[in-house]
Amino acid sequence: MKVDIISIFPDYFAPLDLSLIGKARTTGTLDLTVHDLRTWTYDVHRTVDDSPYGGGPGMVMRPEPWGEALDAVATPEATLVVPSPVGKPFTQADAYQLAALPHLVFACGRYEGIDQRVIDDAASRMPVREVSLGDYVLFGGEVAVIVIMEAITRLLPGVLGNADSLTEESHAAGLLEAPVYTKPAAWRDREVPDVLRSGDHGRIARWRRTESLVRTAARRPDLFAAYPPENLDKKDRKA
Ligand SMILES: OB(O)c1ccc2cc[nH]c2c1
């Protein structure tokens, strides 16, 4: 998978050299390049922003550098991903969709955002997805891109040692996963649930299923309400 990130803070992406993402880059699973938007500025101050039309606080990112950057970086297979507080909420389903695409270009906004014409111009020649990580606002798009890149990269073939992790984890099937435990069996007078030490795999699976449903109903009623009823079997209904 080819990924290009455009930002005025390229050093923000040093974490993408580490751990499993760094290994995915080394093995060639992930072809990631970070670009400094100021590469496409030509004034002595390398200016990327200006005051907003219509007035208002802060500054807006100028369209010219962005237009030239996207012209230089985007390929015919590119999808533009723009983290933004006004974007569509990013979900695990989106992570799977993006992980299946051949080329992603991330545009990291700063200040009050990117001139809307940049998005509109890009949308005339490639798919554009404006995504939000949640109902809060960051300083810019960089941290959101790191989060999205982690969510995507772990889905790429060969990145996770045990791909089975992907089928059981939270949000994989629309539910929160059950609690997890490891040794010791007792810790600060707290015991691991006996069922998990029973060796009865059918009973363990049912316990985990019940815990997952109960946890999802309690913490994410929105997910629970959206969970297809046909996926609930008779045993679940006793939960
Ligand atoms: O919260 B965010 O994901 C986000 C993304 C982009 C910009 C640009 C200026 N503030 C931003 C916030």
PDB file of C-alpha atoms and ligand atoms in Angstrom:
ATOM      1  CA  MET A   1       0.000   0.000   0.000  1.00  0.00           C
ATOM      2  CA  LYS A   2       1.251   3.456  -0.987  1.00  0.00           C
ATOM      3  CA  VAL A   3       0.662   6.341   1.424  1.00  0.00           C
ATOM      4  CA  ASP A   4       1.672   9.988   1.132  1.00  0.00           C
ATOM      5  CA  ILE A   5       1.250  12.458   3.977  1.00  0.00           C
ATOM      6  CA  ILE A   6       1.418  16.221   3.405  1.00  0.00           C
ATOM      7  CA  SER A   7       1.950  18.446   6.450  1.00  0.00           C
ATOM      8  CA  ILE A   8       3.722  21.618   7.629  1.00  0.00           C
ATOM      9  CA  PHE A   9       5.026  19.499  10.528  1.00  0.00           C
ATOM     10  CA  PRO A  10       6.609  16.421   8.860  1.00  0.00           C
ATOM     11  CA  ASP A  11       8.575  15.624  12.046  1.00  0.00           C
ATOM     12  CA  TYR A  12       5.220  14.819  13.740  1.00  0.00           C
ATOM     13  CA  PHE A  13       5.336  11.500  11.903  1.00  0.00           C
ATOM     14  CA  ALA A  14       8.505  10.124  13.496  1.00  0.00           C
ATOM     15  CA  PRO A  15       6.300   7.590  15.390  1.00  0.00           C
ATOM     16  CA  LEU A  16       5.511   5.980  12.040  1.00  0.00           C
ATOM     17  CA  ASP A  17       9.131   4.782  11.917  1.00  0.00           C
ATOM     18  CA  LEU A  18       8.582   2.681  15.038  1.00  0.00           C
ATOM     19  CA  SER A  19       7.216  -0.748  15.966  1.00  0.00           C
ATOM     20  CA  LEU A  20       4.919  -2.608  13.595  1.00  0.00           C
ATOM     21  CA  ILE A  21       4.351   0.338  11.281  1.00  0.00           C
ATOM     22  CA  GLY A  22       8.113   0.819  10.974  1.00  0.00           C
ATOM     23  CA  LYS A  23       8.478  -2.904  10.229  1.00  0.00           C
ATOM     24  CA  ALA A  24       5.714  -2.722   7.600  1.00  0.00           C
ATOM     25  CA  ARG A  25       7.689   0.082   5.922  1.00  0.00           C
ATOM     26  CA  THR A  26      10.926  -1.918   6.062  1.00  0.00           C
ATOM     27  CA  THR A  27       9.351  -5.039   4.580  1.00  0.00           C
ATOM     28  CA  GLY A  28       7.667  -3.028   1.811  1.00  0.00           C
ATOM     29  CA  THR A  29       4.106  -3.781   2.954  1.00  0.00           C
ATOM     30  CA  LEU A  30       3.717  -0.049   3.483  1.00  0.00           C
ATOM     31  CA  ASP A  31       5.306   2.504   1.128  1.00  0.00           C
ATOM     32  CA  LEU A  32       4.993   5.694   3.182  1.00  0.00           C
ATOM     33  CA  THR A  33       6.354   9.125   2.269  1.00  0.00           C
ATOM     34  CA  VAL A  34       5.937  12.306   4.318  1.00  0.00           C
ATOM     35  CA  HIS A  35       6.057  15.645   2.489  1.00  0.00           C
ATOM     36  CA  ASP A  36       6.526  19.183   3.837  1.00  0.00           C
ATOM     37  CA  LEU A  37       3.796  21.417   2.380  1.00  0.00           C
ATOM     38  CA  ARG A  38       6.259  24.302   2.375  1.00  0.00           C
ATOM     39  CA  THR A  39       8.073  22.519  -0.468  1.00  0.00           C
ATOM     40  CA  TRP A  40       5.373  24.077  -2.649  1.00  0.00           C
ATOM     41  CA  THR A  41       5.836  27.643  -1.402  1.00  0.00           C
ATOM     42  CA  TYR A  42       8.170  30.111  -3.095  1.00  0.00           C
ATOM     43  CA  ASP A  43       8.189  33.272  -0.988  1.00  0.00           C
ATOM     44  CA  VAL A  44      10.973  34.039   1.449  1.00  0.00           C
ATOM     45  CA  HIS A  45       8.731  33.252   4.419  1.00  0.00           C
ATOM     46  CA  ARG A  46       7.388  29.980   2.905  1.00  0.00           C
ATOM     47  CA  THR A  47       3.847  31.246   3.606  1.00  0.00           C
ATOM     48  CA  VAL A  48       1.069  28.634   3.838  1.00  0.00           C
ATOM     49  CA  ASP A  49      -1.731  30.676   5.442  1.00  0.00           C
ATOM     50  CA  ASP A  50      -3.625  33.926   5.105  1.00  0.00           C
ATOM     51  CA  SER A  51      -6.535  35.751   6.757  1.00  0.00           C
ATOM     52  CA  PRO A  52     -10.050  34.365   6.222  1.00  0.00           C
ATOM     53  CA  TYR A  53     -12.453  35.960   3.736  1.00  0.00           C
ATOM     54  CA  GLY A  54     -15.520  37.138   5.630  1.00  0.00           C
ATOM     55  CA  GLY A  55     -13.433  37.845   8.719  1.00  0.00           C
ATOM     56  CA  GLY A  56     -13.285  35.719  11.826  1.00  0.00           C
ATOM     57  CA  PRO A  57     -10.532  34.402  14.079  1.00  0.00           C
ATOM     58  CA  GLY A  58      -7.321  32.756  12.998  1.00  0.00           C
ATOM     59  CA  MET A  59      -5.887  32.001   9.594  1.00  0.00           C
ATOM     60  CA  VAL A  60      -6.801  29.727   6.695  1.00  0.00           C
ATOM     61  CA  MET A  61      -4.392  27.535   4.716  1.00  0.00           C
ATOM     62  CA  ARG A  62      -3.796  28.982   1.230  1.00  0.00           C
ATOM     63  CA  PRO A  63      -4.995  26.939  -1.763  1.00  0.00           C
ATOM     64  CA  GLU A  64      -1.937  27.396  -4.002  1.00  0.00           C
ATOM     65  CA  PRO A  65       0.578  25.269  -2.059  1.00  0.00           C
ATOM     66  CA  TRP A  66      -2.021  22.557  -1.499  1.00  0.00           C
ATOM     67  CA  GLY A  67      -3.011  22.485  -5.136  1.00  0.00           C
ATOM     68  CA  GLU A  68       0.582  22.059  -6.287  1.00  0.00           C
ATOM     69  CA  ALA A  69       1.329  19.509  -3.561  1.00  0.00           C
ATOM     70  CA  LEU A  70      -1.634  17.337  -4.528  1.00  0.00           C
ATOM     71  CA  ASP A  71      -0.783  17.698  -8.214  1.00  0.00           C
ATOM     72  CA  ALA A  72       2.719  16.413  -7.447  1.00  0.00           C
ATOM     73  CA  VAL A  73       1.798  13.598  -5.048  1.00  0.00           C
ATOM     74  CA  ALA A  74      -1.553  12.174  -6.172  1.00  0.00           C
ATOM     75  CA  THR A  75      -1.592   9.285  -8.661  1.00  0.00           C
ATOM     76  CA  PRO A  76      -4.620   8.132 -10.714  1.00  0.00           C
ATOM     77  CA  GLU A  77      -5.296   5.528  -7.979  1.00  0.00           C
ATOM     78  CA  ALA A  78      -5.156   8.074  -5.143  1.00  0.00           C
ATOM     79  CA  THR A  79      -7.848   8.687  -2.539  1.00  0.00           C
ATOM     80  CA  LEU A  80      -7.492  11.916  -0.576  1.00  0.00           C
ATOM     81  CA  VAL A  81      -8.132  11.632   3.167  1.00  0.00           C
ATOM     82  CA  VAL A  82      -8.572  14.874   5.084  1.00  0.00           C
ATOM     83  CA  PRO A  83      -8.879  14.697   8.879  1.00  0.00           C
ATOM     84  CA  SER A  84     -11.276  17.413   9.979  1.00  0.00           C
ATOM     85  CA  PRO A  85     -13.657  18.244  12.853  1.00  0.00           C
ATOM     86  CA  VAL A  86     -16.382  18.488  10.187  1.00  0.00           C
ATOM     87  CA  GLY A  87     -15.624  15.060   8.739  1.00  0.00           C
ATOM     88  CA  LYS A  88     -17.572  11.788   8.822  1.00  0.00           C
ATOM     89  CA  PRO A  89     -16.893   9.831  12.048  1.00  0.00           C
ATOM     90  CA  PHE A  90     -14.035   7.388  11.371  1.00  0.00           C
ATOM     91  CA  THR A  91     -14.915   3.780  12.222  1.00  0.00           C
ATOM     92  CA  GLN A  92     -13.316   0.341  12.010  1.00  0.00           C
ATOM     93  CA  ALA A  93     -15.324  -0.201   8.815  1.00  0.00           C
ATOM     94  CA  ASP A  94     -13.606   2.871   7.350  1.00  0.00           C
ATOM     95  CA  ALA A  95     -10.230   1.460   8.412  1.00  0.00           C
ATOM     96  CA  TYR A  96     -10.978  -1.747   6.492  1.00  0.00           C
ATOM     97  CA  GLN A  97     -12.109   0.219   3.439  1.00  0.00           C
ATOM     98  CA  LEU A  98      -9.029   2.448   3.402  1.00  0.00           C
ATOM     99  CA  ALA A  99      -6.695  -0.503   4.009  1.00  0.00           C
ATOM    100  CA  ALA A 100      -7.988  -2.072   0.781  1.00  0.00           C
ATOM    101  CA  LEU A 101      -7.140   0.956  -1.381  1.00  0.00           C
ATOM    102  CA  PRO A 102      -3.957   1.193  -3.489  1.00  0.00           C
ATOM    103  CA  HIS A 103      -2.933   4.775  -2.654  1.00  0.00           C
ATOM    104  CA  LEU A 104      -3.891   7.167   0.145  1.00  0.00           C
ATOM    105  CA  VAL A 105      -2.890  10.823   0.294  1.00  0.00           C
ATOM    106  CA  PHE A 106      -3.413  12.478   3.687  1.00  0.00           C
ATOM    107  CA  ALA A 107      -3.778  16.270   3.848  1.00  0.00           C
ATOM    108  CA  CYS A 108      -3.039  17.618   7.328  1.00  0.00           C
ATOM    109  CA  GLY A 109      -4.801  20.886   7.972  1.00  0.00           C
ATOM    110  CA  ARG A 110      -3.736  23.450  10.535  1.00  0.00           C
ATOM    111  CA  TYR A 111      -4.935  26.888  11.684  1.00  0.00           C
ATOM    112  CA  GLU A 112      -8.687  27.191  10.968  1.00  0.00           C
ATOM    113  CA  GLY A 113      -8.466  24.658   8.175  1.00  0.00           C
ATOM    114  CA  ILE A 114      -7.728  24.359   4.465  1.00  0.00           C
ATOM    115  CA  ASP A 115      -9.351  26.648   1.845  1.00  0.00           C
ATOM    116  CA  GLN A 116     -12.494  24.741   0.764  1.00  0.00           C
ATOM    117  CA  ARG A 117     -11.549  25.079  -2.899  1.00  0.00           C
ATOM    118  CA  VAL A 118      -8.649  22.665  -2.340  1.00  0.00           C
ATOM    119  CA  ILE A 119     -11.121  19.948  -1.286  1.00  0.00           C
ATOM    120  CA  ASP A 120     -13.535  20.808  -4.097  1.00  0.00           C
ATOM    121  CA  ASP A 121     -10.769  20.833  -6.735  1.00  0.00           C
ATOM    122  CA  ALA A 122      -9.395  17.502  -5.512  1.00  0.00           C
ATOM    123  CA  ALA A 123     -12.890  15.970  -5.502  1.00  0.00           C
ATOM    124  CA  SER A 124     -13.153  16.789  -9.230  1.00  0.00           C
ATOM    125  CA  ARG A 125     -10.371  14.255  -9.953  1.00  0.00           C
ATOM    126  CA  MET A 126     -10.167  11.762  -7.071  1.00  0.00           C
ATOM    127  CA  PRO A 127     -12.242  10.323  -4.207  1.00  0.00           C
ATOM    128  CA  VAL A 128     -12.063  12.563  -1.141  1.00  0.00           C
ATOM    129  CA  ARG A 129     -12.930  11.450   2.406  1.00  0.00           C
ATOM    130  CA  GLU A 130     -13.124  14.041   5.169  1.00  0.00           C
ATOM    131  CA  VAL A 131     -12.957  12.125   8.455  1.00  0.00           C
ATOM    132  CA  SER A 132     -13.352  13.028  12.122  1.00  0.00           C
ATOM    133  CA  LEU A 133     -11.923  10.999  15.012  1.00  0.00           C
ATOM    134  CA  GLY A 134     -14.579  12.227  17.393  1.00  0.00           C
ATOM    135  CA  ASP A 135     -16.466  15.194  18.766  1.00  0.00           C
ATOM    136  CA  TYR A 136     -13.399  17.140  19.858  1.00  0.00           C
ATOM    137  CA  VAL A 137     -10.894  19.372  18.087  1.00  0.00           C
ATOM    138  CA  LEU A 138      -7.132  18.864  17.812  1.00  0.00           C
ATOM    139  CA  PHE A 139      -4.492  21.431  16.827  1.00  0.00           C
ATOM    140  CA  GLY A 140      -4.408  19.931  13.342  1.00  0.00           C
ATOM    141  CA  GLY A 141      -4.688  16.780  11.283  1.00  0.00           C
ATOM    142  CA  GLU A 142      -1.310  15.197  12.117  1.00  0.00           C
ATOM    143  CA  VAL A 143      -2.281  13.263  15.249  1.00  0.00           C
ATOM    144  CA  ALA A 144      -5.459  12.081  13.516  1.00  0.00           C
ATOM    145  CA  VAL A 145      -3.359  10.738  10.612  1.00  0.00           C
ATOM    146  CA  ILE A 146      -1.120   8.816  13.026  1.00  0.00           C
ATOM    147  CA  VAL A 147      -4.219   7.230  14.579  1.00  0.00           C
ATOM    148  CA  ILE A 148      -5.757   6.414  11.194  1.00  0.00           C
ATOM    149  CA  MET A 149      -2.452   5.016   9.928  1.00  0.00           C
ATOM    150  CA  GLU A 150      -2.238   2.696  12.929  1.00  0.00           C
ATOM    151  CA  ALA A 151      -5.838   1.527  12.436  1.00  0.00           C
ATOM    152  CA  ILE A 152      -5.168   0.830   8.742  1.00  0.00           C
ATOM    153  CA  THR A 153      -1.671  -0.688   8.927  1.00  0.00           C
ATOM    154  CA  ARG A 154      -2.636  -3.354  11.472  1.00  0.00           C
ATOM    155  CA  LEU A 155      -5.179  -4.612   8.926  1.00  0.00           C
ATOM    156  CA  LEU A 156      -2.610  -5.083   6.166  1.00  0.00           C
ATOM    157  CA  PRO A 157      -1.625  -8.693   5.410  1.00  0.00           C
ATOM    158  CA  GLY A 158       1.289  -9.966   7.495  1.00  0.00           C
ATOM    159  CA  VAL A 159       1.517  -6.987   9.838  1.00  0.00           C
ATOM    160  CA  LEU A 160      -0.110  -8.616  12.866  1.00  0.00           C
ATOM    161  CA  GLY A 161       1.623 -11.834  13.955  1.00  0.00           C
ATOM    162  CA  ASN A 162      -1.739 -13.469  14.625  1.00  0.00           C
ATOM    163  CA  ALA A 163      -4.470 -12.356  12.223  1.00  0.00           C
ATOM    164  CA  ASP A 164      -7.006 -14.120  14.487  1.00  0.00           C
ATOM    165  CA  SER A 165      -6.741 -11.082  16.764  1.00  0.00           C
ATOM    166  CA  LEU A 166      -8.642  -9.108  14.140  1.00  0.00           C
ATOM    167  CA  THR A 167     -11.715 -11.326  14.265  1.00  0.00           C
ATOM    168  CA  GLU A 168     -12.195 -11.215  18.062  1.00  0.00           C
ATOM    169  CA  GLU A 169     -11.308  -7.609  18.819  1.00  0.00           C
ATOM    170  CA  SER A 170     -13.674  -4.793  19.657  1.00  0.00           C
ATOM    171  CA  HIS A 171     -15.671  -3.405  16.732  1.00  0.00           C
ATOM    172  CA  ALA A 172     -14.652  -6.297  14.462  1.00  0.00           C
ATOM    173  CA  ALA A 173     -18.170  -7.750  14.636  1.00  0.00           C
ATOM    174  CA  GLY A 174     -19.939  -4.630  15.888  1.00  0.00           C
ATOM    175  CA  LEU A 175     -19.468  -5.435  19.578  1.00  0.00           C
ATOM    176  CA  LEU A 176     -16.982  -4.594  22.339  1.00  0.00           C
ATOM    177  CA  GLU A 177     -14.745  -7.522  23.211  1.00  0.00           C
ATOM    178  CA  ALA A 178     -14.921  -9.404  26.487  1.00  0.00           C
ATOM    179  CA  PRO A 179     -12.477  -8.717  29.353  1.00  0.00           C
ATOM    180  CA  VAL A 180      -9.063 -10.382  29.067  1.00  0.00           C
ATOM    181  CA  TYR A 181      -6.915 -11.966  31.797  1.00  0.00           C
ATOM    182  CA  THR A 182      -3.469 -13.566  32.133  1.00  0.00           C
ATOM    183  CA  LYS A 183      -1.316 -15.046  34.898  1.00  0.00           C
ATOM    184  CA  PRO A 184      -1.257 -14.961  37.888  1.00  0.00           C
ATOM    185  CA  ALA A 185      -4.627 -16.645  38.624  1.00  0.00           C
ATOM    186  CA  ALA A 186      -4.954 -14.478  41.733  1.00  0.00           C
ATOM    187  CA  TRP A 187      -3.701 -10.911  42.046  1.00  0.00           C
ATOM    188  CA  ARG A 188      -4.433  -8.526  44.913  1.00  0.00           C
ATOM    189  CA  ASP A 189      -7.211 -10.910  46.027  1.00  0.00           C
ATOM    190  CA  ARG A 190      -8.794 -10.762  42.594  1.00  0.00           C
ATOM    191  CA  GLU A 191      -9.341 -14.103  40.876  1.00  0.00           C
ATOM    192  CA  VAL A 192      -9.483 -14.857  37.146  1.00  0.00           C
ATOM    193  CA  PRO A 193     -13.046 -16.064  36.318  1.00  0.00           C
ATOM    194  CA  ASP A 194     -13.086 -19.828  36.850  1.00  0.00           C
ATOM    195  CA  VAL A 195     -14.637 -20.449  33.431  1.00  0.00           C
ATOM    196  CA  LEU A 196     -11.481 -19.157  31.726  1.00  0.00           C
ATOM    197  CA  ARG A 197      -9.407 -21.757  33.566  1.00  0.00           C
ATOM    198  CA  SER A 198     -11.899 -24.604  32.964  1.00  0.00           C
ATOM    199  CA  GLY A 199     -10.491 -25.790  29.633  1.00  0.00           C
ATOM    200  CA  ASP A 200     -14.106 -26.041  28.402  1.00  0.00           C
ATOM    201  CA  HIS A 201     -13.781 -24.107  25.146  1.00  0.00           C
ATOM    202  CA  GLY A 202     -17.496 -24.091  24.401  1.00  0.00           C
ATOM    203  CA  ARG A 203     -18.272 -22.685  27.834  1.00  0.00           C
ATOM    204  CA  ILE A 204     -15.461 -20.155  27.498  1.00  0.00           C
ATOM    205  CA  ALA A 205     -16.796 -19.004  24.118  1.00  0.00           C
ATOM    206  CA  ARG A 206     -20.305 -18.584  25.554  1.00  0.00           C
ATOM    207  CA  TRP A 207     -18.938 -16.660  28.564  1.00  0.00           C
ATOM    208  CA  ARG A 208     -16.989 -14.304  26.298  1.00  0.00           C
ATOM    209  CA  ARG A 209     -20.030 -13.818  24.060  1.00  0.00           C
ATOM    210  CA  THR A 210     -22.200 -12.924  27.030  1.00  0.00           C
ATOM    211  CA  GLU A 211     -19.603 -10.567  28.479  1.00  0.00           C
ATOM    212  CA  SER A 212     -19.243  -8.906  25.074  1.00  0.00           C
ATOM    213  CA  LEU A 213     -23.010  -8.355  24.727  1.00  0.00           C
ATOM    214  CA  VAL A 214     -23.403  -7.110  28.305  1.00  0.00           C
ATOM    215  CA  ARG A 215     -20.403  -4.761  27.990  1.00  0.00           C
ATOM    216  CA  THR A 216     -21.609  -3.404  24.651  1.00  0.00           C
ATOM    217  CA  ALA A 217     -25.169  -2.855  25.937  1.00  0.00           C
ATOM    218  CA  ALA A 218     -23.831  -1.007  28.978  1.00  0.00           C
ATOM    219  CA  ARG A 219     -21.136   1.140  27.366  1.00  0.00           C
ATOM    220  CA  ARG A 220     -22.218   1.505  23.739  1.00  0.00           C
ATOM    221  CA  PRO A 221     -26.015   1.251  23.452  1.00  0.00           C
ATOM    222  CA  ASP A 222     -25.632   2.741  19.969  1.00  0.00           C
ATOM    223  CA  LEU A 223     -23.586  -0.261  18.810  1.00  0.00           C
ATOM    224  CA  PHE A 224     -25.891  -2.669  20.641  1.00  0.00           C
ATOM    225  CA  ALA A 225     -28.975  -1.184  18.964  1.00  0.00           C
ATOM    226  CA  ALA A 226     -27.303  -1.483  15.556  1.00  0.00           C
ATOM    227  CA  TYR A 227     -26.240  -5.095  16.126  1.00  0.00           C
ATOM    228  CA  PRO A 228     -28.201  -7.280  13.688  1.00  0.00           C
ATOM    229  CA  PRO A 229     -30.769  -9.293  15.698  1.00  0.00           C
ATOM    230  CA  GLU A 230     -30.237 -12.259  13.377  1.00  0.00           C
ATOM    231  CA  ASN A 231     -26.700 -12.428  14.796  1.00  0.00           C
ATOM    232  CA  LEU A 232     -28.133 -13.083  18.251  1.00  0.00           C
ATOM    233  CA  ASP A 233     -28.879 -16.761  18.860  1.00  0.00           C
ATOM    234  CA  LYS A 234     -31.199 -18.277  21.488  1.00  0.00           C
ATOM    235  CA  LYS A 235     -28.351 -18.619  23.993  1.00  0.00           C
ATOM    236  CA  ASP A 236     -27.620 -14.897  23.633  1.00  0.00           C
ATOM    237  CA  ARG A 237     -31.175 -14.002  24.476  1.00  0.00           C
ATOM    238  CA  LYS A 238     -30.641 -15.488  27.933  1.00  0.00           C
ATOM    239  CA  ALA A 239     -27.766 -13.028  28.478  1.00  0.00           C
TER     240      ALA A 239
HETATM  241  O1  LIG B   1      -9.605  17.532  15.259  1.00  0.00           O
HETATM  242  B1  LIG B   1      -9.080  17.296  13.999  1.00  0.00           B
HETATM  243  O2  LIG B   1      -9.024  16.006  13.481  1.00  0.00           O
HETATM  244  C1  LIG B   1      -8.504  18.456  13.163  1.00  0.00           C
HETATM  245  C2  LIG B   1      -8.115  18.199  11.852  1.00  0.00           C
HETATM  246  C3  LIG B   1      -7.618  19.236  11.075  1.00  0.00           C
HETATM  247  C4  LIG B   1      -7.512  20.507  11.643  1.00  0.00           C
HETATM  248  C5  LIG B   1      -7.059  21.745  11.131  1.00  0.00           C
HETATM  249  C6  LIG B   1      -7.165  22.657  12.148  1.00  0.00           C
HETATM  250  N1  LIG B   1      -7.687  22.062  13.255  1.00  0.00           N
HETATM  251  C7  LIG B   1      -7.896  20.738  12.959  1.00  0.00           C
HETATM  252  C8  LIG B   1      -8.407  19.711  13.748  1.00  0.00           C
END
